[in-house]
PDB file of C-alpha atoms in Angstrom:
ATOM      1  CA  MET A  18     176.779 -92.497 153.169  1.00  0.00           C
ATOM      2  CA  ASN A  19     173.814 -94.235 154.870  1.00  0.00           C
ATOM      3  CA  LYS A  20     175.776 -93.868 158.091  1.00  0.00           C
ATOM      4  CA  LEU A  21     176.086 -90.111 157.492  1.00  0.00           C
ATOM      5  CA  ARG A  22     172.456 -89.865 156.484  1.00  0.00           C
ATOM      6  CA  ASN A  23     171.360 -91.598 159.545  1.00  0.00           C
ATOM      7  CA  TYR A  24     173.645 -89.369 161.827  1.00  0.00           C
ATOM      8  CA  SER A  25     172.109 -86.289 160.286  1.00  0.00           C
ATOM      9  CA  SER A  26     168.613 -87.641 160.996  1.00  0.00           C
ATOM     10  CA  VAL A  27     169.368 -88.130 164.516  1.00  0.00           C
ATOM     11  CA  ILE A  28     170.900 -84.684 164.906  1.00  0.00           C
ATOM     12  CA  LEU A  29     167.856 -83.154 163.281  1.00  0.00           C
ATOM     13  CA  PHE A  30     165.391 -85.051 165.646  1.00  0.00           C
ATOM     14  CA  ALA A  31     167.559 -84.064 168.644  1.00  0.00           C
ATOM     15  CA  PHE A  32     167.275 -80.362 167.644  1.00  0.00           C
ATOM     16  CA  ILE A  33     163.502 -80.608 166.993  1.00  0.00           C
ATOM     17  CA  ALA A  34     163.095 -82.309 170.466  1.00  0.00           C
ATOM     18  CA  LEU A  35     165.215 -79.498 172.330  1.00  0.00           C
ATOM     19  CA  THR A  36     163.274 -76.817 170.555  1.00  0.00           C
ATOM     20  CA  PHE A  37     159.956 -78.372 171.401  1.00  0.00           C
ATOM     21  CA  ASN A  38     160.818 -78.745 175.073  1.00  0.00           C
ATOM     22  CA  ALA A  39     162.307 -75.118 175.144  1.00  0.00           C
ATOM     23  CA  CYS A  40     158.940 -73.949 174.077  1.00  0.00           C
ATOM     24  CA  LYS A  41     157.217 -76.006 176.871  1.00  0.00           C
ATOM     25  CA  LYS A  42     159.561 -74.849 179.493  1.00  0.00           C
ATOM     26  CA  ASP A  43     158.241 -72.677 182.414  1.00  0.00           C
ATOM     27  CA  PRO A  44     154.660 -72.190 180.870  1.00  0.00           C
ATOM     28  CA  LYS A  45     152.629 -69.540 182.343  1.00  0.00           C
ATOM     29  CA  PRO A  46     150.512 -71.009 185.178  1.00  0.00           C
ATOM     30  CA  GLU A  47     146.781 -70.927 184.758  1.00  0.00           C
ATOM     31  CA  VAL A  48     144.626 -70.083 187.781  1.00  0.00           C
ATOM     32  CA  PRO A  49     141.544 -72.379 187.854  1.00  0.00           C
ATOM     33  CA  GLU A  50     138.455 -70.331 187.454  1.00  0.00           C
ATOM     34  CA  GLU A  51     136.613 -72.466 190.063  1.00  0.00           C
ATOM     35  CA  GLU A  52     139.309 -71.606 192.817  1.00  0.00           C
ATOM     36  CA  ILE A  53     138.161 -69.290 195.433  1.00  0.00           C
ATOM     37  CA  GLY A  54     139.753 -65.788 196.022  1.00  0.00           C
ATOM     38  CA  LYS A  55     138.484 -63.347 198.494  1.00  0.00           C
ATOM     39  CA  THR A  56     135.361 -63.763 200.606  1.00  0.00           C
ATOM     40  CA  GLU A  57     133.124 -61.632 202.824  1.00  0.00           C
ATOM     41  CA  LEU A  58     130.705 -62.479 205.550  1.00  0.00           C
ATOM     42  CA  THR A  59     128.039 -59.668 206.142  1.00  0.00           C
ATOM     43  CA  PHE A  60     125.721 -59.500 209.294  1.00  0.00           C
ATOM     44  CA  LEU A  61     122.924 -57.187 208.783  1.00  0.00           C
ATOM     45  CA  GLU A  62     120.479 -56.782 211.681  1.00  0.00           C
ATOM     46  CA  VAL A  63     116.717 -57.651 210.711  1.00  0.00           C
ATOM     47  CA  GLU A  64     113.573 -57.742 212.680  1.00  0.00           C
ATOM     48  CA  ARG A  65     112.392 -61.289 213.503  1.00  0.00           C
ATOM     49  CA  GLU A  66     108.599 -61.568 213.458  1.00  0.00           C
ATOM     50  CA  VAL A  67     106.687 -64.642 214.861  1.00  0.00           C
ATOM     51  CA  HIS A  68     104.273 -66.283 212.251  1.00  0.00           C
ATOM     52  CA  GLY A  69     102.547 -69.300 213.662  1.00  0.00           C
ATOM     53  CA  ASP A  70     105.368 -71.996 213.768  1.00  0.00           C
ATOM     54  CA  HIS A  71     107.989 -69.951 212.019  1.00  0.00           C
ATOM     55  CA  TYR A  72     109.292 -66.540 211.546  1.00  0.00           C
ATOM     56  CA  HIS A  73     109.356 -63.763 208.967  1.00  0.00           C
ATOM     57  CA  TYR A  74     112.373 -61.505 208.773  1.00  0.00           C
ATOM     58  CA  ASN A  75     111.799 -57.937 208.017  1.00  0.00           C
ATOM     59  CA  VAL A  76     114.221 -55.192 206.816  1.00  0.00           C
ATOM     60  CA  ILE A  77     115.348 -52.498 209.257  1.00  0.00           C
ATOM     61  CA  PRO A  78     115.983 -49.469 206.912  1.00  0.00           C
ATOM     62  CA  GLU A  79     118.619 -47.655 209.190  1.00  0.00           C
ATOM     63  CA  ALA A  80     120.548 -50.955 209.874  1.00  0.00           C
ATOM     64  CA  GLN A  81     124.176 -50.723 209.158  1.00  0.00           C
ATOM     65  CA  PRO A  82     125.892 -53.989 207.783  1.00  0.00           C
ATOM     66  CA  LEU A  83     128.949 -55.409 209.583  1.00  0.00           C
ATOM     67  CA  THR A  84     131.400 -57.015 206.902  1.00  0.00           C
ATOM     68  CA  ILE A  85     134.251 -59.384 207.799  1.00  0.00           C
ATOM     69  CA  ALA A  86     136.677 -59.660 204.880  1.00  0.00           C
ATOM     70  CA  PHE A  87     138.765 -62.746 204.198  1.00  0.00           C
ATOM     71  CA  ASP A  88     141.763 -63.172 201.978  1.00  0.00           C
ATOM     72  CA  SER A  89     142.380 -66.004 199.434  1.00  0.00           C
ATOM     73  CA  LYS A  90     143.726 -68.143 202.280  1.00  0.00           C
ATOM     74  CA  GLY A  91     140.523 -67.545 204.252  1.00  0.00           C
ATOM     75  CA  LEU A  92     142.166 -65.174 206.794  1.00  0.00           C
ATOM     76  CA  PRO A  93     140.554 -61.982 208.265  1.00  0.00           C
ATOM     77  CA  PRO A  94     142.733 -59.010 208.926  1.00  0.00           C
ATOM     78  CA  VAL A  95     144.784 -59.457 212.045  1.00  0.00           C
ATOM     79  CA  GLY A  96     143.039 -58.596 215.203  1.00  0.00           C
ATOM     80  CA  THR A  97     139.439 -58.849 213.795  1.00  0.00           C
ATOM     81  CA  HIS A  98     137.093 -58.845 216.471  1.00  0.00           C
ATOM     82  CA  ALA A  99     133.254 -58.363 216.118  1.00  0.00           C
ATOM     83  CA  HIS A 100     130.425 -57.824 218.503  1.00  0.00           C
ATOM     84  CA  LEU A 101     126.613 -58.914 217.951  1.00  0.00           C
ATOM     85  CA  THR A 102     123.925 -58.205 220.369  1.00  0.00           C
ATOM     86  CA  GLU A 103     121.919 -60.500 222.644  1.00  0.00           C
ATOM     87  CA  GLY A 104     118.356 -60.783 221.605  1.00  0.00           C
ATOM     88  CA  LYS A 105     118.872 -59.522 217.916  1.00  0.00           C
ATOM     89  CA  THR A 106     118.579 -61.356 214.655  1.00  0.00           C
ATOM     90  CA  TYR A 107     121.118 -60.896 211.694  1.00  0.00           C
ATOM     91  CA  LYS A 108     120.917 -61.780 208.005  1.00  0.00           C
ATOM     92  CA  LEU A 109     124.159 -63.486 207.367  1.00  0.00           C
ATOM     93  CA  SER A 110     125.281 -63.462 203.786  1.00  0.00           C
ATOM     94  CA  LEU A 111     128.278 -64.936 202.107  1.00  0.00           C
ATOM     95  CA  LYS A 112     129.852 -63.178 199.037  1.00  0.00           C
ATOM     96  CA  SER A 113     132.720 -65.082 197.350  1.00  0.00           C
ATOM     97  CA  TYR A 114     134.988 -64.246 194.462  1.00  0.00           C
ATOM     98  CA  ASP A 115     137.106 -66.276 192.030  1.00  0.00           C
ATOM     99  CA  PHE A 116     140.722 -65.078 191.079  1.00  0.00           C
ATOM    100  CA  ALA A 117     139.223 -63.066 188.226  1.00  0.00           C
ATOM    101  CA  ASN A 118     137.330 -61.139 191.009  1.00  0.00           C
ATOM    102  CA  ARG A 119     133.886 -62.573 189.614  1.00  0.00           C
ATOM    103  CA  GLU A 120     131.168 -63.353 192.269  1.00  0.00           C
ATOM    104  CA  MET A 121     130.607 -66.907 192.552  1.00  0.00           C
ATOM    105  CA  GLN A 122     128.382 -67.547 195.661  1.00  0.00           C
ATOM    106  CA  GLN A 123     125.336 -68.246 193.460  1.00  0.00           C
ATOM    107  CA  GLU A 124     127.268 -71.379 192.146  1.00  0.00           C
ATOM    108  CA  PHE A 125     126.950 -72.772 195.676  1.00  0.00           C
ATOM    109  CA  VAL A 126     123.201 -72.497 195.635  1.00  0.00           C
ATOM    110  CA  ASP A 127     122.777 -73.659 191.961  1.00  0.00           C
ATOM    111  CA  LYS A 128     124.661 -76.842 193.133  1.00  0.00           C
ATOM    112  CA  HIS A 129     122.824 -77.070 196.425  1.00  0.00           C
ATOM    113  CA  ASP A 130     122.952 -80.900 196.281  1.00  0.00           C
ATOM    114  CA  ILE A 131     126.618 -80.939 196.942  1.00  0.00           C
ATOM    115  CA  HIS A 132     126.994 -77.789 199.199  1.00  0.00           C
ATOM    116  CA  GLN A 133     126.293 -77.103 202.900  1.00  0.00           C
ATOM    117  CA  ALA A 134     127.261 -74.403 205.376  1.00  0.00           C
ATOM    118  CA  PHE A 135     127.885 -75.140 209.184  1.00  0.00           C
ATOM    119  CA  ILE A 136     128.084 -72.412 211.708  1.00  0.00           C
ATOM    120  CA  LEU A 137     130.506 -73.606 214.474  1.00  0.00           C
ATOM    121  CA  GLY A 138     132.317 -72.398 217.685  1.00  0.00           C
ATOM    122  CA  ALA A 139     129.510 -70.820 219.651  1.00  0.00           C
ATOM    123  CA  PRO A 140     128.816 -71.990 223.297  1.00  0.00           C
ATOM    124  CA  VAL A 141     125.635 -74.268 223.449  1.00  0.00           C
ATOM    125  CA  GLY A 142     122.399 -71.966 223.316  1.00  0.00           C
ATOM    126  CA  THR A 143     124.318 -68.985 222.257  1.00  0.00           C
ATOM    127  CA  LEU A 144     123.228 -68.807 218.652  1.00  0.00           C
ATOM    128  CA  THR A 145     120.284 -69.991 216.501  1.00  0.00           C
ATOM    129  CA  TYR A 146     120.567 -70.207 212.842  1.00  0.00           C
ATOM    130  CA  VAL A 147     117.995 -70.688 209.879  1.00  0.00           C
ATOM    131  CA  TYR A 148     118.939 -71.272 206.329  1.00  0.00           C
ATOM    132  CA  ALA A 149     117.353 -69.032 203.860  1.00  0.00           C
ATOM    133  CA  ASP A 150     118.624 -69.957 200.337  1.00  0.00           C
ATOM    134  CA  ARG A 151     116.304 -69.937 197.272  1.00  0.00           C
ATOM    135  CA  ASP A 152     117.096 -71.830 194.003  1.00  0.00           C
ATOM    136  CA  LYS A 153     116.507 -70.600 190.586  1.00  0.00           C
ATOM    137  CA  ASP A 154     112.959 -71.618 190.897  1.00  0.00           C
ATOM    138  CA  ASN A 155     112.396 -69.748 194.225  1.00  0.00           C
ATOM    139  CA  LYS A 156     112.235 -73.175 196.140  1.00  0.00           C
ATOM    140  CA  LYS A 157     113.733 -73.047 199.488  1.00  0.00           C
ATOM    141  CA  VAL A 158     117.077 -74.932 199.763  1.00  0.00           C
ATOM    142  CA  ASN A 159     119.524 -75.525 202.727  1.00  0.00           C
ATOM    143  CA  VAL A 160     123.127 -74.157 201.724  1.00  0.00           C
ATOM    144  CA  GLY A 161     124.180 -71.240 203.853  1.00  0.00           C
ATOM    145  CA  VAL A 162     125.034 -68.624 201.322  1.00  0.00           C
ATOM    146  CA  THR A 163     122.075 -66.549 203.054  1.00  0.00           C
ATOM    147  CA  GLY A 164     120.646 -67.258 206.528  1.00  0.00           C
ATOM    148  CA  TYR A 165     119.467 -65.841 209.731  1.00  0.00           C
ATOM    149  CA  LEU A 166     121.564 -65.786 212.847  1.00  0.00           C
ATOM    150  CA  THR A 167     119.852 -65.005 216.227  1.00  0.00           C
ATOM    151  CA  VAL A 168     121.817 -64.194 219.396  1.00  0.00           C
ATOM    152  CA  ASP A 169     119.945 -65.921 221.989  1.00  0.00           C
ATOM    153  CA  LYS A 170     122.301 -64.940 224.828  1.00  0.00           C
ATOM    154  CA  HIS A 171     125.586 -63.010 225.618  1.00  0.00           C
ATOM    155  CA  THR A 172     128.632 -64.569 226.748  1.00  0.00           C
ATOM    156  CA  GLU A 173     131.249 -63.225 229.193  1.00  0.00           C
ATOM    157  CA  LYS A 174     134.078 -63.549 226.495  1.00  0.00           C
ATOM    158  CA  GLY A 175     134.297 -64.023 222.939  1.00  0.00           C
ATOM    159  CA  PHE A 176     134.822 -67.294 221.012  1.00  0.00           C
ATOM    160  CA  THR A 177     135.955 -68.185 217.466  1.00  0.00           C
ATOM    161  CA  PHE A 178     133.300 -67.987 214.950  1.00  0.00           C
ATOM    162  CA  ARG A 179     133.751 -70.584 212.370  1.00  0.00           C
ATOM    163  CA  TYR A 180     131.709 -70.601 209.251  1.00  0.00           C
ATOM    164  CA  VAL A 181     132.594 -73.775 206.959  1.00  0.00           C
ATOM    165  CA  LEU A 182     131.111 -74.342 203.485  1.00  0.00           C
ATOM    166  CA  ARG A 183     131.433 -78.060 202.754  1.00  0.00           C
ATOM    167  CA  HIS A 184     131.810 -79.633 199.321  1.00  0.00           C
ATOM    168  CA  LEU A 185     129.926 -82.945 199.912  1.00  0.00           C
ATOM    169  CA  ASN A 186     130.507 -86.304 198.202  1.00  0.00           C
ATOM    170  CA  THR A 187     127.562 -87.372 195.918  1.00  0.00           C
ATOM    171  CA  GLY A 188     124.681 -88.567 197.794  1.00  0.00           C
ATOM    172  CA  VAL A 189     125.655 -87.195 201.205  1.00  0.00           C
ATOM    173  CA  LYS A 190     123.403 -84.108 201.331  1.00  0.00           C
ATOM    174  CA  ALA A 191     120.276 -86.334 201.715  1.00  0.00           C
ATOM    175  CA  ASN A 192     121.652 -87.343 205.248  1.00  0.00           C
ATOM    176  CA  ILE A 193     121.787 -83.591 206.385  1.00  0.00           C
ATOM    177  CA  THR A 194     118.876 -81.652 207.679  1.00  0.00           C
ATOM    178  CA  ALA A 195     118.514 -78.036 208.750  1.00  0.00           C
ATOM    179  CA  GLU A 196     119.205 -79.148 212.337  1.00  0.00           C
ATOM    180  CA  ASN A 197     122.778 -79.998 211.545  1.00  0.00           C
ATOM    181  CA  TRP A 198     123.725 -76.291 210.927  1.00  0.00           C
ATOM    182  CA  ASN A 199     126.137 -76.484 213.999  1.00  0.00           C
ATOM    183  CA  ASP A 200     127.134 -80.026 214.027  1.00  0.00           C
ATOM    184  CA  GLU A 201     130.777 -80.166 215.182  1.00  0.00           C
ATOM    185  CA  ASN A 202     131.099 -83.696 213.868  1.00  0.00           C
ATOM    186  CA  PHE A 203     130.294 -82.526 210.296  1.00  0.00           C
ATOM    187  CA  ALA A 204     133.571 -83.680 208.928  1.00  0.00           C
ATOM    188  CA  THR A 205     133.314 -87.231 209.891  1.00  0.00           C
ATOM    189  CA  LYS A 206     129.539 -87.551 209.505  1.00  0.00           C
ATOM    190  CA  PHE A 207     129.262 -85.805 206.127  1.00  0.00           C
ATOM    191  CA  SER A 208     132.093 -86.815 203.774  1.00  0.00           C
ATOM    192  CA  GLY A 209     133.697 -84.260 201.366  1.00  0.00           C
ATOM    193  CA  ALA A 210     135.935 -81.302 201.537  1.00  0.00           C
ATOM    194  CA  ASN A 211     135.863 -77.823 202.830  1.00  0.00           C
ATOM    195  CA  ASP A 212     135.454 -75.081 200.062  1.00  0.00           C
ATOM    196  CA  LEU A 213     135.754 -72.345 202.765  1.00  0.00           C
ATOM    197  CA  ASP A 214     136.779 -72.374 206.457  1.00  0.00           C
ATOM    198  CA  LEU A 215     136.411 -68.921 207.691  1.00  0.00           C
ATOM    199  CA  LYS A 216     137.150 -68.007 211.338  1.00  0.00           C
ATOM    200  CA  PHE A 217     137.159 -64.805 213.352  1.00  0.00           C
ATOM    201  CA  GLU A 218     136.734 -63.824 217.059  1.00  0.00           C
ATOM    202  CA  LEU A 219     133.050 -62.948 217.803  1.00  0.00           C
ATOM    203  CA  HIS A 220     131.570 -61.644 221.088  1.00  0.00           C
ATOM    204  CA  PRO A 221     127.899 -61.720 221.719  1.00  0.00           C
ATOM    205  CA  VAL A 222     127.237 -58.794 224.047  1.00  0.00           C
ATOM    206  CA  GLU A 223     124.405 -57.676 226.294  1.00  0.00           C
ATOM    207  CA  GLU A 224     121.952 -55.023 224.705  1.00  0.00           C
ATOM    208  CA  ASP A 225     123.592 -52.171 226.706  1.00  0.00           C
ATOM    209  CA  GLY A 226     127.093 -53.590 226.043  1.00  0.00           C
ATOM    210  CA  HIS A 227     129.863 -52.042 223.976  1.00  0.00           C
ATOM    211  CA  ALA A 228     129.231 -52.049 220.182  1.00  0.00           C
ATOM    212  CA  HIS A 229     131.347 -53.489 217.403  1.00  0.00           C
TER     213      HIS A 229
END
């Protein structure tokens, strides 16, 4: 009788285990809210005005934005090719969304101690970049969600413009200055991982050259 009771208990336990495992089988995957979905880089021409040892950047009412869209893999549409004009300055803005289509670029600014953008790929002397982010207390911080890009000279052909938003390891940000904005060795010098690595073909043209 005891053997029969024990055998029945084993059968019952096995049934419960199978039922429990069946309930767990193929659960609906959850998409992490912090994962980045689509992103956009927007270039909007502004007027750069000298003020002592720095510049002020003024809105040009008639300026039209140029927006490059990237999918969740950081890829632009096939064949994307943009032109910016020599001698002009552009406000460069990042807009980023999570997989629930909620904007999240402010999170990078709020966590400015572990985020930094690098602008790469341009021939030496072609571009100048200035960080222009402000934290919740309106204090200037260097992140690269917002900045000003000046085209110092045109190039005969285009190049791959690369925007990298780096998620830095703790304490690394203290070693980065505004002058590191185009540091090609960022990956080895500033440890961390890339939140974004966006690339597209950019051609700085002469003022009377063809438009984008």
